[in-house]
């Protein structure tokens, strides 16, 4: 959704002038508003990474940041973070240890304890899972994608788990667990420095940020599994539960993980429905991997998934 420009110790994000059903960056005013919202929301999680919103101006000498000419766009200015300390890089280097998990969960717990609780209706929260699962089925079962029936069986398992957990999902809202969270908690959005920097939260759609903390941690665990570290899902969930003083049933975390993995599989194949998809050979194998993760999460065997294959 953005172009990122790296300039020495700084990074600048320029939003693309696009419009989708779930976001609108089509006008200059829309992009400025979203830049300022990105700044506000991400400063909830990290105090020294998001430095400000800067105008891109056009004058006689050309384009300039913060110049005196006409404002033609807006950028978010950030402190550049070390790539080698990103969680995805640490996982790939086999360097994500217990201390790493603990420091990330410390930061997340502080954030969740201070986050505003959702005003979403409990029935609407539960219905979102069913609605997204219906879309999952519509895309993932299309014959043109040719996904194996064994992989698609994860959708049947997810249907069954959702059907018996709707009351539990509603209760998560009633009991005050669902809040205005990060919305896109993935390893590449976590930098393990001191203090831990968690960034790139989902700023353009408040509804998609209304989450259970253990739904977010399940997404993080799914992405860790994709990178070859499936055991981190249980580690993150356990450490976060300790810090928040509440441990949801493991099968709820597994349900969240299965749902998130199926959703990620669908989003992969959705790229192939675009007129000119980027990296078209990438998406079908990746969707299959996510479905494998979904099936293992829902069947209780995700920690045995060291042999998950991107193929």
PDB file of C-alpha atoms in Angstrom:
ATOM      1  CA  UNK A   1       0.000   0.000   0.000  1.00  0.00           C
ATOM      2  CA  UNK A   2       3.046   2.275   0.311  1.00  0.00           C
ATOM      3  CA  UNK A   3       6.387   3.018  -1.267  1.00  0.00           C
ATOM      4  CA  UNK A   4       9.237   2.972   1.256  1.00  0.00           C
ATOM      5  CA  UNK A   5      12.333   5.100   0.684  1.00  0.00           C
ATOM      6  CA  UNK A   6      15.453   4.433   2.753  1.00  0.00           C
ATOM      7  CA  UNK A   7      17.729   7.412   3.351  1.00  0.00           C
ATOM      8  CA  UNK A   8      20.571   6.795   5.777  1.00  0.00           C
ATOM      9  CA  UNK A   9      19.152   6.591   9.309  1.00  0.00           C
ATOM     10  CA  UNK A  10      15.643   7.477   8.103  1.00  0.00           C
ATOM     11  CA  UNK A  11      12.822   5.730   6.251  1.00  0.00           C
ATOM     12  CA  UNK A  12       9.976   7.525   4.488  1.00  0.00           C
ATOM     13  CA  UNK A  13       6.625   5.951   3.570  1.00  0.00           C
ATOM     14  CA  UNK A  14       4.610   7.353   0.670  1.00  0.00           C
ATOM     15  CA  UNK A  15       1.113   5.946   0.329  1.00  0.00           C
ATOM     16  CA  UNK A  16       0.020   4.767  -3.110  1.00  0.00           C
ATOM     17  CA  UNK A  17      -2.976   6.658  -4.577  1.00  0.00           C
ATOM     18  CA  UNK A  18      -5.253   3.592  -4.598  1.00  0.00           C
ATOM     19  CA  UNK A  19      -8.808   2.776  -3.607  1.00  0.00           C
ATOM     20  CA  UNK A  20     -10.117  -0.625  -2.474  1.00  0.00           C
ATOM     21  CA  UNK A  21     -13.298  -1.637  -0.637  1.00  0.00           C
ATOM     22  CA  UNK A  22     -11.374  -1.600   2.645  1.00  0.00           C
ATOM     23  CA  UNK A  23      -9.272   1.581   2.171  1.00  0.00           C
ATOM     24  CA  UNK A  24      -9.160   4.834   0.254  1.00  0.00           C
ATOM     25  CA  UNK A  25      -5.870   6.617  -0.478  1.00  0.00           C
ATOM     26  CA  UNK A  26      -7.159   8.165  -3.695  1.00  0.00           C
ATOM     27  CA  UNK A  27      -6.949  11.866  -2.760  1.00  0.00           C
ATOM     28  CA  UNK A  28      -4.257  14.026  -1.216  1.00  0.00           C
ATOM     29  CA  UNK A  29      -6.492  14.670   1.796  1.00  0.00           C
ATOM     30  CA  UNK A  30      -7.083  10.925   2.251  1.00  0.00           C
ATOM     31  CA  UNK A  31      -3.365  10.222   2.213  1.00  0.00           C
ATOM     32  CA  UNK A  32      -2.581  12.997   4.691  1.00  0.00           C
ATOM     33  CA  UNK A  33      -5.288  11.746   7.033  1.00  0.00           C
ATOM     34  CA  UNK A  34      -3.990   8.184   6.865  1.00  0.00           C
ATOM     35  CA  UNK A  35      -0.397   9.325   7.424  1.00  0.00           C
ATOM     36  CA  UNK A  36      -1.447  11.130  10.588  1.00  0.00           C
ATOM     37  CA  UNK A  37      -3.515   8.162  11.733  1.00  0.00           C
ATOM     38  CA  UNK A  38      -0.557   5.848  11.116  1.00  0.00           C
ATOM     39  CA  UNK A  39       1.590   8.110  13.269  1.00  0.00           C
ATOM     40  CA  UNK A  40      -0.956   8.221  16.101  1.00  0.00           C
ATOM     41  CA  UNK A  41      -1.688   4.515  16.172  1.00  0.00           C
ATOM     42  CA  UNK A  42       1.887   3.300  15.927  1.00  0.00           C
ATOM     43  CA  UNK A  43       3.061   5.602  18.680  1.00  0.00           C
ATOM     44  CA  UNK A  44       0.904   3.494  20.996  1.00  0.00           C
ATOM     45  CA  UNK A  45       3.455   0.718  20.541  1.00  0.00           C
ATOM     46  CA  UNK A  46       6.753   2.508  19.995  1.00  0.00           C
ATOM     47  CA  UNK A  47       7.709   6.003  21.079  1.00  0.00           C
ATOM     48  CA  UNK A  48      10.846   6.761  19.069  1.00  0.00           C
ATOM     49  CA  UNK A  49      10.361   5.157  15.645  1.00  0.00           C
ATOM     50  CA  UNK A  50       7.593   7.287  14.141  1.00  0.00           C
ATOM     51  CA  UNK A  51       9.073  10.777  13.915  1.00  0.00           C
ATOM     52  CA  UNK A  52       6.379  12.743  12.118  1.00  0.00           C
ATOM     53  CA  UNK A  53       4.410  13.473   8.962  1.00  0.00           C
ATOM     54  CA  UNK A  54       6.316  15.429   6.304  1.00  0.00           C
ATOM     55  CA  UNK A  55       4.944  17.322   3.298  1.00  0.00           C
ATOM     56  CA  UNK A  56       6.362  16.621  -0.154  1.00  0.00           C
ATOM     57  CA  UNK A  57       6.348  19.965  -1.942  1.00  0.00           C
ATOM     58  CA  UNK A  58       6.921  21.126  -5.506  1.00  0.00           C
ATOM     59  CA  UNK A  59       8.680  24.441  -6.132  1.00  0.00           C
ATOM     60  CA  UNK A  60      10.881  26.103  -8.709  1.00  0.00           C
ATOM     61  CA  UNK A  61      13.834  23.931  -7.695  1.00  0.00           C
ATOM     62  CA  UNK A  62      11.796  20.724  -7.925  1.00  0.00           C
ATOM     63  CA  UNK A  63      10.482  18.372  -5.260  1.00  0.00           C
ATOM     64  CA  UNK A  64      11.513  18.797  -1.638  1.00  0.00           C
ATOM     65  CA  UNK A  65      10.626  17.446   1.778  1.00  0.00           C
ATOM     66  CA  UNK A  66       9.092  20.155   3.909  1.00  0.00           C
ATOM     67  CA  UNK A  67       9.816  22.858   1.352  1.00  0.00           C
ATOM     68  CA  UNK A  68       7.909  26.043   0.727  1.00  0.00           C
ATOM     69  CA  UNK A  69       6.230  25.001  -2.500  1.00  0.00           C
ATOM     70  CA  UNK A  70       2.856  23.463  -3.202  1.00  0.00           C
ATOM     71  CA  UNK A  71       2.105  20.314  -1.191  1.00  0.00           C
ATOM     72  CA  UNK A  72       1.791  17.409  -3.631  1.00  0.00           C
ATOM     73  CA  UNK A  73       1.856  14.520  -1.168  1.00  0.00           C
ATOM     74  CA  UNK A  74       2.584  13.439   2.400  1.00  0.00           C
ATOM     75  CA  UNK A  75       5.063  10.961   3.875  1.00  0.00           C
ATOM     76  CA  UNK A  76       5.507   9.293   7.233  1.00  0.00           C
ATOM     77  CA  UNK A  77       9.051   9.809   8.524  1.00  0.00           C
ATOM     78  CA  UNK A  78      10.505   6.966  10.592  1.00  0.00           C
ATOM     79  CA  UNK A  79      13.736   6.016  12.268  1.00  0.00           C
ATOM     80  CA  UNK A  80      15.320   3.233  10.250  1.00  0.00           C
ATOM     81  CA  UNK A  81      15.511  -0.051  12.139  1.00  0.00           C
ATOM     82  CA  UNK A  82      18.250  -2.702  11.762  1.00  0.00           C
ATOM     83  CA  UNK A  83      17.102  -5.398   9.339  1.00  0.00           C
ATOM     84  CA  UNK A  84      19.091  -8.105  11.088  1.00  0.00           C
ATOM     85  CA  UNK A  85      17.092  -7.562  14.312  1.00  0.00           C
ATOM     86  CA  UNK A  86      13.678  -8.073  12.720  1.00  0.00           C
ATOM     87  CA  UNK A  87      11.935 -11.136  14.107  1.00  0.00           C
ATOM     88  CA  UNK A  88      11.678 -12.810  10.703  1.00  0.00           C
ATOM     89  CA  UNK A  89      15.436 -12.415  10.243  1.00  0.00           C
ATOM     90  CA  UNK A  90      16.081 -13.825  13.725  1.00  0.00           C
ATOM     91  CA  UNK A  91      13.874 -16.829  12.995  1.00  0.00           C
ATOM     92  CA  UNK A  92      15.678 -17.527   9.726  1.00  0.00           C
ATOM     93  CA  UNK A  93      18.999 -17.293  11.595  1.00  0.00           C
ATOM     94  CA  UNK A  94      17.701 -19.670  14.324  1.00  0.00           C
ATOM     95  CA  UNK A  95      18.243 -16.881  16.847  1.00  0.00           C
ATOM     96  CA  UNK A  96      14.698 -16.394  18.202  1.00  0.00           C
ATOM     97  CA  UNK A  97      15.085 -17.725  21.742  1.00  0.00           C
ATOM     98  CA  UNK A  98      13.158 -17.531  25.005  1.00  0.00           C
ATOM     99  CA  UNK A  99      14.506 -14.083  25.772  1.00  0.00           C
ATOM    100  CA  UNK A 100      13.269 -12.898  22.383  1.00  0.00           C
ATOM    101  CA  UNK A 101       9.772 -14.237  23.045  1.00  0.00           C
ATOM    102  CA  UNK A 102       9.723 -12.723  26.521  1.00  0.00           C
ATOM    103  CA  UNK A 103      10.779  -9.251  25.440  1.00  0.00           C
ATOM    104  CA  UNK A 104       8.180  -9.181  22.659  1.00  0.00           C
ATOM    105  CA  UNK A 105       5.440 -10.349  25.013  1.00  0.00           C
ATOM    106  CA  UNK A 106       6.468  -7.713  27.571  1.00  0.00           C
ATOM    107  CA  UNK A 107       5.876  -5.023  24.950  1.00  0.00           C
ATOM    108  CA  UNK A 108       2.625  -6.561  23.745  1.00  0.00           C
ATOM    109  CA  UNK A 109       1.236  -6.953  27.258  1.00  0.00           C
ATOM    110  CA  UNK A 110       1.885  -3.293  28.058  1.00  0.00           C
ATOM    111  CA  UNK A 111       0.139  -2.321  24.850  1.00  0.00           C
ATOM    112  CA  UNK A 112      -2.882  -4.564  25.361  1.00  0.00           C
ATOM    113  CA  UNK A 113      -3.355  -3.483  28.962  1.00  0.00           C
ATOM    114  CA  UNK A 114      -3.653   0.137  27.838  1.00  0.00           C
ATOM    115  CA  UNK A 115      -5.633  -0.417  24.627  1.00  0.00           C
ATOM    116  CA  UNK A 116      -9.241   0.691  24.364  1.00  0.00           C
ATOM    117  CA  UNK A 117     -11.825  -2.094  24.536  1.00  0.00           C
ATOM    118  CA  UNK A 118     -13.990  -2.636  21.500  1.00  0.00           C
ATOM    119  CA  UNK A 119     -17.467  -1.242  21.023  1.00  0.00           C
ATOM    120  CA  UNK A 120     -18.199  -4.037  18.547  1.00  0.00           C
ATOM    121  CA  UNK A 121     -21.347  -6.054  19.130  1.00  0.00           C
ATOM    122  CA  UNK A 122     -20.527  -9.632  20.269  1.00  0.00           C
ATOM    123  CA  UNK A 123     -22.712 -11.116  17.536  1.00  0.00           C
ATOM    124  CA  UNK A 124     -20.935  -9.022  14.902  1.00  0.00           C
ATOM    125  CA  UNK A 125     -17.555 -10.184  16.195  1.00  0.00           C
ATOM    126  CA  UNK A 126     -18.535 -13.848  15.895  1.00  0.00           C
ATOM    127  CA  UNK A 127     -20.194 -13.290  12.520  1.00  0.00           C
ATOM    128  CA  UNK A 128     -16.954 -11.888  11.113  1.00  0.00           C
ATOM    129  CA  UNK A 129     -15.318 -15.302  11.431  1.00  0.00           C
ATOM    130  CA  UNK A 130     -18.158 -16.981   9.533  1.00  0.00           C
ATOM    131  CA  UNK A 131     -18.218 -14.296   6.859  1.00  0.00           C
ATOM    132  CA  UNK A 132     -14.489 -14.532   6.197  1.00  0.00           C
ATOM    133  CA  UNK A 133     -14.639 -18.315   6.185  1.00  0.00           C
ATOM    134  CA  UNK A 134     -17.340 -18.219   3.507  1.00  0.00           C
ATOM    135  CA  UNK A 135     -15.012 -16.058   1.406  1.00  0.00           C
ATOM    136  CA  UNK A 136     -12.177 -18.489   2.114  1.00  0.00           C
ATOM    137  CA  UNK A 137     -14.235 -21.324   0.667  1.00  0.00           C
ATOM    138  CA  UNK A 138     -15.283 -19.325  -2.366  1.00  0.00           C
ATOM    139  CA  UNK A 139     -11.691 -18.589  -3.370  1.00  0.00           C
ATOM    140  CA  UNK A 140      -9.748 -21.600  -2.137  1.00  0.00           C
ATOM    141  CA  UNK A 141     -12.018 -24.258  -3.650  1.00  0.00           C
ATOM    142  CA  UNK A 142     -12.019 -22.847  -7.184  1.00  0.00           C
ATOM    143  CA  UNK A 143     -11.002 -25.513  -9.670  1.00  0.00           C
ATOM    144  CA  UNK A 144      -8.667 -23.122 -11.471  1.00  0.00           C
ATOM    145  CA  UNK A 145      -6.332 -23.121  -8.469  1.00  0.00           C
ATOM    146  CA  UNK A 146      -6.190 -26.911  -8.221  1.00  0.00           C
ATOM    147  CA  UNK A 147      -5.480 -27.170  -4.502  1.00  0.00           C
ATOM    148  CA  UNK A 148      -5.335 -30.760  -3.261  1.00  0.00           C
ATOM    149  CA  UNK A 149      -8.385 -32.105  -1.418  1.00  0.00           C
ATOM    150  CA  UNK A 150      -6.166 -33.120   1.485  1.00  0.00           C
ATOM    151  CA  UNK A 151      -5.183 -29.495   1.979  1.00  0.00           C
ATOM    152  CA  UNK A 152      -8.730 -28.210   1.523  1.00  0.00           C
ATOM    153  CA  UNK A 153      -9.919 -30.536   4.304  1.00  0.00           C
ATOM    154  CA  UNK A 154      -8.647 -27.857   6.686  1.00  0.00           C
ATOM    155  CA  UNK A 155     -11.677 -25.793   5.654  1.00  0.00           C
ATOM    156  CA  UNK A 156     -14.053 -28.555   6.809  1.00  0.00           C
ATOM    157  CA  UNK A 157     -12.259 -28.739  10.123  1.00  0.00           C
ATOM    158  CA  UNK A 158     -12.425 -24.964  10.496  1.00  0.00           C
ATOM    159  CA  UNK A 159     -16.164 -24.951   9.733  1.00  0.00           C
ATOM    160  CA  UNK A 160     -16.750 -27.522  12.461  1.00  0.00           C
ATOM    161  CA  UNK A 161     -14.650 -25.665  15.041  1.00  0.00           C
ATOM    162  CA  UNK A 162     -16.329 -22.343  14.310  1.00  0.00           C
ATOM    163  CA  UNK A 163     -19.795 -23.880  14.650  1.00  0.00           C
ATOM    164  CA  UNK A 164     -19.141 -25.070  18.206  1.00  0.00           C
ATOM    165  CA  UNK A 165     -17.231 -21.956  19.302  1.00  0.00           C
ATOM    166  CA  UNK A 166     -19.571 -19.103  18.343  1.00  0.00           C
ATOM    167  CA  UNK A 167     -20.740 -18.624  21.943  1.00  0.00           C
ATOM    168  CA  UNK A 168     -17.147 -18.593  23.131  1.00  0.00           C
ATOM    169  CA  UNK A 169     -16.216 -15.972  20.531  1.00  0.00           C
ATOM    170  CA  UNK A 170     -19.123 -13.772  21.618  1.00  0.00           C
ATOM    171  CA  UNK A 171     -18.044 -14.188  25.231  1.00  0.00           C
ATOM    172  CA  UNK A 172     -14.590 -12.817  24.408  1.00  0.00           C
ATOM    173  CA  UNK A 173     -16.278  -9.495  23.615  1.00  0.00           C
ATOM    174  CA  UNK A 174     -18.654  -9.636  26.588  1.00  0.00           C
ATOM    175  CA  UNK A 175     -15.748 -10.356  28.939  1.00  0.00           C
ATOM    176  CA  UNK A 176     -13.733  -7.367  27.687  1.00  0.00           C
ATOM    177  CA  UNK A 177     -10.938  -9.178  25.885  1.00  0.00           C
ATOM    178  CA  UNK A 178     -11.501  -7.777  22.385  1.00  0.00           C
ATOM    179  CA  UNK A 179      -9.732  -4.441  21.880  1.00  0.00           C
ATOM    180  CA  UNK A 180      -8.265  -1.965  19.407  1.00  0.00           C
ATOM    181  CA  UNK A 181      -5.091  -3.855  18.625  1.00  0.00           C
ATOM    182  CA  UNK A 182      -2.284  -3.852  16.083  1.00  0.00           C
ATOM    183  CA  UNK A 183      -4.206  -5.539  13.284  1.00  0.00           C
ATOM    184  CA  UNK A 184      -1.259  -6.981  11.329  1.00  0.00           C
ATOM    185  CA  UNK A 185       1.098  -8.568  13.855  1.00  0.00           C
ATOM    186  CA  UNK A 186       3.694 -10.360  11.736  1.00  0.00           C
ATOM    187  CA  UNK A 187       7.394 -11.103  12.365  1.00  0.00           C
ATOM    188  CA  UNK A 188       8.546  -8.495   9.842  1.00  0.00           C
ATOM    189  CA  UNK A 189       6.733  -5.843  11.911  1.00  0.00           C
ATOM    190  CA  UNK A 190       8.705  -6.568  15.087  1.00  0.00           C
ATOM    191  CA  UNK A 191      12.265  -5.375  15.664  1.00  0.00           C
ATOM    192  CA  UNK A 192      13.993  -6.941  18.658  1.00  0.00           C
ATOM    193  CA  UNK A 193      15.986  -3.984  19.915  1.00  0.00           C
ATOM    194  CA  UNK A 194      15.849  -2.215  23.285  1.00  0.00           C
ATOM    195  CA  UNK A 195      13.068  -1.390  23.705  1.00  0.00           C
ATOM    196  CA  UNK A 196      11.316  -3.764  21.314  1.00  0.00           C
ATOM    197  CA  UNK A 197       9.818  -1.858  18.371  1.00  0.00           C
ATOM    198  CA  UNK A 198       6.459  -3.104  17.088  1.00  0.00           C
ATOM    199  CA  UNK A 199       5.384  -1.092  14.070  1.00  0.00           C
ATOM    200  CA  UNK A 200       3.280  -0.986  10.881  1.00  0.00           C
ATOM    201  CA  UNK A 201      -0.060  -1.460  12.591  1.00  0.00           C
ATOM    202  CA  UNK A 202      -3.146  -1.456  10.407  1.00  0.00           C
ATOM    203  CA  UNK A 203      -4.217   2.190  10.280  1.00  0.00           C
ATOM    204  CA  UNK A 204      -6.640   2.306   7.371  1.00  0.00           C
ATOM    205  CA  UNK A 205      -9.512   0.215   8.772  1.00  0.00           C
ATOM    206  CA  UNK A 206     -10.440   0.416  12.454  1.00  0.00           C
ATOM    207  CA  UNK A 207     -12.830  -2.543  12.210  1.00  0.00           C
ATOM    208  CA  UNK A 208      -9.983  -4.883  11.243  1.00  0.00           C
ATOM    209  CA  UNK A 209      -8.059  -3.825  14.365  1.00  0.00           C
ATOM    210  CA  UNK A 210     -10.821  -5.019  16.715  1.00  0.00           C
ATOM    211  CA  UNK A 211      -9.129  -8.198  17.890  1.00  0.00           C
ATOM    212  CA  UNK A 212      -8.604 -10.559  20.767  1.00  0.00           C
ATOM    213  CA  UNK A 213      -4.913 -10.376  21.820  1.00  0.00           C
ATOM    214  CA  UNK A 214      -4.731 -14.140  21.391  1.00  0.00           C
ATOM    215  CA  UNK A 215      -6.057 -13.817  17.847  1.00  0.00           C
ATOM    216  CA  UNK A 216      -3.163 -11.457  17.130  1.00  0.00           C
ATOM    217  CA  UNK A 217      -0.667 -13.779  18.799  1.00  0.00           C
ATOM    218  CA  UNK A 218      -2.109 -16.633  16.721  1.00  0.00           C
ATOM    219  CA  UNK A 219      -1.436 -14.667  13.533  1.00  0.00           C
ATOM    220  CA  UNK A 220       2.115 -14.086  14.729  1.00  0.00           C
ATOM    221  CA  UNK A 221       2.457 -17.806  15.426  1.00  0.00           C
ATOM    222  CA  UNK A 222       1.127 -18.723  11.989  1.00  0.00           C
ATOM    223  CA  UNK A 223       3.685 -16.465  10.338  1.00  0.00           C
ATOM    224  CA  UNK A 224       6.442 -17.953  12.485  1.00  0.00           C
ATOM    225  CA  UNK A 225       5.313 -21.408  11.352  1.00  0.00           C
ATOM    226  CA  UNK A 226       5.493 -20.254   7.734  1.00  0.00           C
ATOM    227  CA  UNK A 227       9.120 -19.312   8.375  1.00  0.00           C
ATOM    228  CA  UNK A 228       9.854 -22.748   9.823  1.00  0.00           C
ATOM    229  CA  UNK A 229       9.324 -22.126  13.551  1.00  0.00           C
ATOM    230  CA  UNK A 230       5.901 -23.646  14.391  1.00  0.00           C
ATOM    231  CA  UNK A 231       6.746 -24.112  18.071  1.00  0.00           C
ATOM    232  CA  UNK A 232       6.783 -20.369  18.623  1.00  0.00           C
ATOM    233  CA  UNK A 233       2.971 -20.229  18.498  1.00  0.00           C
ATOM    234  CA  UNK A 234       2.583 -21.982  21.839  1.00  0.00           C
ATOM    235  CA  UNK A 235       5.560 -20.119  23.297  1.00  0.00           C
ATOM    236  CA  UNK A 236       4.154 -16.708  22.433  1.00  0.00           C
ATOM    237  CA  UNK A 237       0.655 -17.638  23.639  1.00  0.00           C
ATOM    238  CA  UNK A 238       1.937 -18.962  26.963  1.00  0.00           C
ATOM    239  CA  UNK A 239       4.194 -15.994  27.663  1.00  0.00           C
ATOM    240  CA  UNK A 240       1.491 -13.477  26.768  1.00  0.00           C
ATOM    241  CA  UNK A 241      -1.041 -15.302  28.953  1.00  0.00           C
ATOM    242  CA  UNK A 242       1.355 -15.128  31.903  1.00  0.00           C
ATOM    243  CA  UNK A 243       1.824 -11.395  31.491  1.00  0.00           C
ATOM    244  CA  UNK A 244      -1.868 -10.627  30.999  1.00  0.00           C
ATOM    245  CA  UNK A 245      -2.926 -12.899  33.835  1.00  0.00           C
ATOM    246  CA  UNK A 246      -5.431 -14.777  31.699  1.00  0.00           C
ATOM    247  CA  UNK A 247      -4.946 -18.002  29.797  1.00  0.00           C
ATOM    248  CA  UNK A 248      -7.633 -18.814  27.223  1.00  0.00           C
ATOM    249  CA  UNK A 249      -8.212 -22.483  26.402  1.00  0.00           C
ATOM    250  CA  UNK A 250      -5.595 -23.727  23.978  1.00  0.00           C
ATOM    251  CA  UNK A 251      -8.260 -24.859  21.538  1.00  0.00           C
ATOM    252  CA  UNK A 252      -9.401 -21.228  21.207  1.00  0.00           C
ATOM    253  CA  UNK A 253      -5.857 -20.150  20.302  1.00  0.00           C
ATOM    254  CA  UNK A 254      -5.722 -23.051  17.835  1.00  0.00           C
ATOM    255  CA  UNK A 255      -9.038 -21.929  16.329  1.00  0.00           C
ATOM    256  CA  UNK A 256      -7.686 -18.420  15.880  1.00  0.00           C
ATOM    257  CA  UNK A 257      -4.536 -19.835  14.279  1.00  0.00           C
ATOM    258  CA  UNK A 258      -6.470 -22.058  11.893  1.00  0.00           C
ATOM    259  CA  UNK A 259      -8.735 -19.186  10.892  1.00  0.00           C
ATOM    260  CA  UNK A 260      -5.823 -16.802  10.354  1.00  0.00           C
ATOM    261  CA  UNK A 261      -3.909 -19.352   8.288  1.00  0.00           C
ATOM    262  CA  UNK A 262      -6.925 -20.049   6.063  1.00  0.00           C
ATOM    263  CA  UNK A 263      -7.440 -16.318   5.602  1.00  0.00           C
ATOM    264  CA  UNK A 264      -3.796 -15.888   4.616  1.00  0.00           C
ATOM    265  CA  UNK A 265      -4.193 -18.737   2.105  1.00  0.00           C
ATOM    266  CA  UNK A 266      -7.153 -16.961   0.547  1.00  0.00           C
ATOM    267  CA  UNK A 267      -5.302 -13.662   0.315  1.00  0.00           C
ATOM    268  CA  UNK A 268      -2.478 -15.445  -1.509  1.00  0.00           C
ATOM    269  CA  UNK A 269      -4.785 -16.747  -4.219  1.00  0.00           C
ATOM    270  CA  UNK A 270      -6.621 -13.436  -4.444  1.00  0.00           C
ATOM    271  CA  UNK A 271      -3.442 -12.035  -5.992  1.00  0.00           C
ATOM    272  CA  UNK A 272      -3.990 -14.372  -8.950  1.00  0.00           C
ATOM    273  CA  UNK A 273      -7.388 -12.788  -9.592  1.00  0.00           C
ATOM    274  CA  UNK A 274      -5.755  -9.440 -10.333  1.00  0.00           C
ATOM    275  CA  UNK A 275      -5.329  -8.450 -14.015  1.00  0.00           C
ATOM    276  CA  UNK A 276      -1.517  -8.510 -13.803  1.00  0.00           C
ATOM    277  CA  UNK A 277      -0.454 -10.325 -10.623  1.00  0.00           C
ATOM    278  CA  UNK A 278       3.054  -9.798  -9.335  1.00  0.00           C
ATOM    279  CA  UNK A 279       5.126 -12.985  -8.867  1.00  0.00           C
ATOM    280  CA  UNK A 280       2.290 -15.278 -10.065  1.00  0.00           C
ATOM    281  CA  UNK A 281       4.280 -18.469  -9.463  1.00  0.00           C
ATOM    282  CA  UNK A 282       4.605 -17.645  -5.774  1.00  0.00           C
ATOM    283  CA  UNK A 283       1.002 -17.600  -4.610  1.00  0.00           C
ATOM    284  CA  UNK A 284      -0.387 -21.097  -5.123  1.00  0.00           C
ATOM    285  CA  UNK A 285       2.432 -22.892  -3.257  1.00  0.00           C
ATOM    286  CA  UNK A 286       2.242 -20.338  -0.459  1.00  0.00           C
ATOM    287  CA  UNK A 287      -1.524 -20.795  -0.171  1.00  0.00           C
ATOM    288  CA  UNK A 288      -0.958 -24.534   0.129  1.00  0.00           C
ATOM    289  CA  UNK A 289       1.553 -23.992   2.908  1.00  0.00           C
ATOM    290  CA  UNK A 290      -0.891 -21.810   4.835  1.00  0.00           C
ATOM    291  CA  UNK A 291      -3.587 -24.480   4.481  1.00  0.00           C
ATOM    292  CA  UNK A 292      -1.153 -27.056   5.859  1.00  0.00           C
ATOM    293  CA  UNK A 293      -0.550 -24.764   8.837  1.00  0.00           C
ATOM    294  CA  UNK A 294      -4.312 -24.309   9.309  1.00  0.00           C
ATOM    295  CA  UNK A 295      -4.898 -28.051   9.312  1.00  0.00           C
ATOM    296  CA  UNK A 296      -2.107 -28.719  11.774  1.00  0.00           C
ATOM    297  CA  UNK A 297      -3.211 -25.937  14.103  1.00  0.00           C
ATOM    298  CA  UNK A 298      -6.786 -27.210  14.181  1.00  0.00           C
ATOM    299  CA  UNK A 299      -5.754 -30.849  14.606  1.00  0.00           C
ATOM    300  CA  UNK A 300      -3.352 -30.035  17.423  1.00  0.00           C
ATOM    301  CA  UNK A 301      -0.195 -31.002  15.561  1.00  0.00           C
ATOM    302  CA  UNK A 302       1.270 -27.643  14.556  1.00  0.00           C
ATOM    303  CA  UNK A 303       4.285 -28.165  16.820  1.00  0.00           C
ATOM    304  CA  UNK A 304       5.136 -31.244  14.783  1.00  0.00           C
ATOM    305  CA  UNK A 305       5.304 -29.081  11.675  1.00  0.00           C
ATOM    306  CA  UNK A 306       9.039 -28.730  11.205  1.00  0.00           C
ATOM    307  CA  UNK A 307       8.550 -30.486   7.872  1.00  0.00           C
ATOM    308  CA  UNK A 308       6.109 -27.894   6.546  1.00  0.00           C
ATOM    309  CA  UNK A 309       7.124 -27.369   2.947  1.00  0.00           C
ATOM    310  CA  UNK A 310       6.810 -24.403   0.607  1.00  0.00           C
ATOM    311  CA  UNK A 311       5.805 -26.454  -2.436  1.00  0.00           C
TER     312      UNK A 311
END
